[in-house]
XYZ file of N, CA and C in Angstrom:
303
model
N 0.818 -1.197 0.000
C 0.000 0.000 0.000
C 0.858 1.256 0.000
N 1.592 0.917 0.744
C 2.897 2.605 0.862
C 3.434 2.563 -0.228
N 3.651 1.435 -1.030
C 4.420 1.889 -2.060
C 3.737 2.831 -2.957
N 2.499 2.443 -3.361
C 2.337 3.770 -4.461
C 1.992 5.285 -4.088
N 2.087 5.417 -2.776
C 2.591 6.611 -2.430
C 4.014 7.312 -2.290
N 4.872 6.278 -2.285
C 6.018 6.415 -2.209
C 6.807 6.625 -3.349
N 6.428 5.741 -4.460
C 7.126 5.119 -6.054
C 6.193 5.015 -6.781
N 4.884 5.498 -6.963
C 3.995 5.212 -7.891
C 3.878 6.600 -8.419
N 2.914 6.740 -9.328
C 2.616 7.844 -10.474
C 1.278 8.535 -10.320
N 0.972 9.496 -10.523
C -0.303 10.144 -10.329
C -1.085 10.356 -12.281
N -2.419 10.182 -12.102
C -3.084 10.864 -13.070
C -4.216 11.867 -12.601
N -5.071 12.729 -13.188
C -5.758 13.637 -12.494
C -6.729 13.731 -13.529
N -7.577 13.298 -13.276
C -9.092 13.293 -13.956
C -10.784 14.388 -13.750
N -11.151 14.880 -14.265
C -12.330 15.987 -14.070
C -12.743 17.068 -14.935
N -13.527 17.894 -14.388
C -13.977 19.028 -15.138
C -12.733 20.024 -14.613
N -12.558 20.732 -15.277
C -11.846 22.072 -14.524
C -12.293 22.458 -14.483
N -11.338 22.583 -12.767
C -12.030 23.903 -11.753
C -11.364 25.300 -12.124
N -12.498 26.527 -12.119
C -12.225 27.803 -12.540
C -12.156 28.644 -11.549
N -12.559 28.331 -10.216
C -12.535 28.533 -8.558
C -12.394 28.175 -8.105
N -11.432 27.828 -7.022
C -11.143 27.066 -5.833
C -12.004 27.714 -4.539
N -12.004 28.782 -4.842
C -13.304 29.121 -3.498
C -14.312 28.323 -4.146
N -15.098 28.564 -5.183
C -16.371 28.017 -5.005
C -16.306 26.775 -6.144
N -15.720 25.938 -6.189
C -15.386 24.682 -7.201
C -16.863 24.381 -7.814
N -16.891 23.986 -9.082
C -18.010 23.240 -9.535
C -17.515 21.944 -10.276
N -18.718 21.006 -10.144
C -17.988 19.810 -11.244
C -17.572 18.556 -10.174
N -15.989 18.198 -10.863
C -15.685 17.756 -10.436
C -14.006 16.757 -10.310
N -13.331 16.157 -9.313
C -11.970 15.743 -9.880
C -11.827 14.257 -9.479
N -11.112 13.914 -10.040
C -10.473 12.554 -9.435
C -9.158 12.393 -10.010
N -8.569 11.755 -8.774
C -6.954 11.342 -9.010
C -6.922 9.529 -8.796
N -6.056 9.382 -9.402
C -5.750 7.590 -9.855
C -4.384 7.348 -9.369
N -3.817 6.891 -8.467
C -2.760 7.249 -8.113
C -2.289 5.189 -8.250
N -1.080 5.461 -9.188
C -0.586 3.823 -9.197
C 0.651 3.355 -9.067
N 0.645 2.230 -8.179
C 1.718 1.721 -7.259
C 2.712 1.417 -8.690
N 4.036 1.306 -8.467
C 5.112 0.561 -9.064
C 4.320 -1.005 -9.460
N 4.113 -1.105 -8.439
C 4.059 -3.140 -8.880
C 2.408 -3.413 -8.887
N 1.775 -2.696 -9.286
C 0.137 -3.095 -9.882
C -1.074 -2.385 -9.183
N -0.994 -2.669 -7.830
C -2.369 -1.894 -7.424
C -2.345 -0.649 -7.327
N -3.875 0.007 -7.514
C -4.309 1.421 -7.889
C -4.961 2.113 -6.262
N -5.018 3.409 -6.064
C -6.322 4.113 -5.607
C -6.776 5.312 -6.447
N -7.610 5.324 -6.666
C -8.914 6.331 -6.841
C -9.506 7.193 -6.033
N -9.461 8.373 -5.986
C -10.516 9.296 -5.264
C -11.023 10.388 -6.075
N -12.220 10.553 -5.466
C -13.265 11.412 -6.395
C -13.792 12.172 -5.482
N -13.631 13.525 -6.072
C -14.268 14.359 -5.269
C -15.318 15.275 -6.160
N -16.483 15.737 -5.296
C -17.718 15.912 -5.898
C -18.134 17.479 -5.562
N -18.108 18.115 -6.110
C -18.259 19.661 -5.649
C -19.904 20.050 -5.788
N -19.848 21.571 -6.456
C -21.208 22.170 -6.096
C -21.818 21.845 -7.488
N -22.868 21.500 -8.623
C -22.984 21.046 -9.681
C -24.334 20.149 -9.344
N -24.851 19.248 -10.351
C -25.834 18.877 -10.352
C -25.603 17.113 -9.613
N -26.205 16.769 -8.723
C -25.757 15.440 -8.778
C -26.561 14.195 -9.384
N -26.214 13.201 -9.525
C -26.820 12.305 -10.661
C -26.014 11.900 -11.610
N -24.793 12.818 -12.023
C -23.939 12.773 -13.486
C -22.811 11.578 -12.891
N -22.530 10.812 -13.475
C -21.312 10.095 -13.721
C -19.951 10.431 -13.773
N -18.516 10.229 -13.002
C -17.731 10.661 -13.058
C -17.220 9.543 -12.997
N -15.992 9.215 -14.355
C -15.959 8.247 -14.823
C -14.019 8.600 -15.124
N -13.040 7.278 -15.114
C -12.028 7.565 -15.262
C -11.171 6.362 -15.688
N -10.369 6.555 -17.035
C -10.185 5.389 -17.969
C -8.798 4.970 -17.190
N -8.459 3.301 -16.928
C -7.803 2.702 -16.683
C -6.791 2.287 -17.884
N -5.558 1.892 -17.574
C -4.463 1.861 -19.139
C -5.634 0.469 -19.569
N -5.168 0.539 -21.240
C -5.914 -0.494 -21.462
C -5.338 -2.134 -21.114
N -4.463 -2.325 -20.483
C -3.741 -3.424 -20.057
C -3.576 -3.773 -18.839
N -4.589 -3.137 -18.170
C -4.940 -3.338 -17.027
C -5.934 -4.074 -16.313
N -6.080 -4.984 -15.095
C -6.833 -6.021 -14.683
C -7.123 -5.928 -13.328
N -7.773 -4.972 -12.891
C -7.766 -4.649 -11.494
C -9.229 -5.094 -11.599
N -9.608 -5.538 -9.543
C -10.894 -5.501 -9.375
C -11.092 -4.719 -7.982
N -11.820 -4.442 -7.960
C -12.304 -3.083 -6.891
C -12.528 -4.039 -5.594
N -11.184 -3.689 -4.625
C -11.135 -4.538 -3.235
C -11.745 -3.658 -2.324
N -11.784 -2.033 -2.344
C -12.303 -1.680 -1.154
C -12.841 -0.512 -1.917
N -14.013 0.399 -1.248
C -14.811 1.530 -1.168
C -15.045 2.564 0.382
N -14.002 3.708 0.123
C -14.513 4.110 1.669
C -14.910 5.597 1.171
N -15.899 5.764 2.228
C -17.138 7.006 2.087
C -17.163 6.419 3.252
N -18.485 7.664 4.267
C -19.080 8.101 4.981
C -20.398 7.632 4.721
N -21.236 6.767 3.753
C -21.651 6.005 3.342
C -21.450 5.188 2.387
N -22.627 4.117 2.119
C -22.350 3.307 0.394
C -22.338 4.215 -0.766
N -21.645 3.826 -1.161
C -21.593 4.484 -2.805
C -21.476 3.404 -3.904
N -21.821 4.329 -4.893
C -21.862 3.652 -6.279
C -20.771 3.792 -7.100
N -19.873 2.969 -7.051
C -18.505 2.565 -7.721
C -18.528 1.294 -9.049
N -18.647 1.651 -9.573
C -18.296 0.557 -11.024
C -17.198 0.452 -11.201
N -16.649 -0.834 -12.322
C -15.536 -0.998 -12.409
C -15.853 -2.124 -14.175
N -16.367 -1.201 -15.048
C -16.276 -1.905 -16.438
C -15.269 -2.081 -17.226
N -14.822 -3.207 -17.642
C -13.358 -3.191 -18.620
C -12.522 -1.861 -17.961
N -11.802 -1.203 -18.850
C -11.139 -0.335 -18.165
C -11.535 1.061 -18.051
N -12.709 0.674 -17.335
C -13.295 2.195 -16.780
C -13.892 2.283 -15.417
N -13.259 3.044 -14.554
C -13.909 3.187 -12.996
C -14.919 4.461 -13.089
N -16.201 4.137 -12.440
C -17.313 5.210 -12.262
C -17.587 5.382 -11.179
N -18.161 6.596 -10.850
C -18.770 7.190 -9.601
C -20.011 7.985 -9.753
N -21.224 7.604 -9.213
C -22.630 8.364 -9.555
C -22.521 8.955 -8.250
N -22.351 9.792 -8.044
C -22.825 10.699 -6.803
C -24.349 10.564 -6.382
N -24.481 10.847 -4.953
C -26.030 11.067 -5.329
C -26.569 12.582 -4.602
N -25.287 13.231 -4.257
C -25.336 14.257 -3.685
C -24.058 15.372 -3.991
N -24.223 16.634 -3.814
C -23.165 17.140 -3.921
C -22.128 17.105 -2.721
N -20.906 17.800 -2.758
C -19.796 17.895 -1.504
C -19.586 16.265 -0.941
N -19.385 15.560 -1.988
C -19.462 14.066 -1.227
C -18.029 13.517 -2.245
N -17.471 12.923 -1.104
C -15.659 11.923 -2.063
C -16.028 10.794 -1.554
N -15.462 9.938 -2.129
C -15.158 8.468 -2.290
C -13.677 7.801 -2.610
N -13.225 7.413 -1.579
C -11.597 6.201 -2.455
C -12.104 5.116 -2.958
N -11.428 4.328 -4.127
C -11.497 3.157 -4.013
C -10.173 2.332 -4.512
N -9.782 1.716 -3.547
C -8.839 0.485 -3.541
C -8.846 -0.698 -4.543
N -8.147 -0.309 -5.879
C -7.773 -1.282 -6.834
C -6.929 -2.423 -6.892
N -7.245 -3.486 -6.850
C -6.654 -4.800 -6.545
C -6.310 -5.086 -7.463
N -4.721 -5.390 -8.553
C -4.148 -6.071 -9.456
C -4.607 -7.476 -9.609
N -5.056 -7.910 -10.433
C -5.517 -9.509 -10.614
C -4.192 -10.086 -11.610
């Protein structure tokens, strides 16, 4: 787990933000270890909620989604190489813990 904080690579996924005081939209970062496993976090600003925030995995990749942490359940997908997040509210993040298969 420390390692891909330590030796892993970042990507940064979202709408751009045009305010940091008042953010709309939304971001997520993909952050991946040296030797295979991923995390994900998504963060959900002021904007409509309902929309999909969605973030493409390399295509040679085989992860399956080992953990989800929120402050409640959330809705996390994990299709071929695409991770999703349906919000169902605004001001709400989610991690999720990608397991190398």
């Amino acid at each position: 787990m420390y390692g891909a904080w330590r030796d892993g690579y970042t990507e940064w996924f979202g709408t751009e933000i045009k305010s940091y005081r008042h953010p709309q939209g939304w971001q997520g970062i993909l952050r991946y270890a040296d030797k295979g496993d991923a995390y994900a976090v998504f963060h959900v600003f002021d904007g409509s909620p309902g929309y999909e925030c969605s973030i493409g995995l390399p295509e040679d990749s085989n992860y399956k989604v080992d953990e989800i942490y929120s402050d409640r359940m959330e809705e996390v997908t994990l299709a071929g190489n695409r991770l999703s997040y349906k919000p169902r509210e605004n001001w709400k993040a989610v991690a999720v813990y990608l397991k190398k298969q």
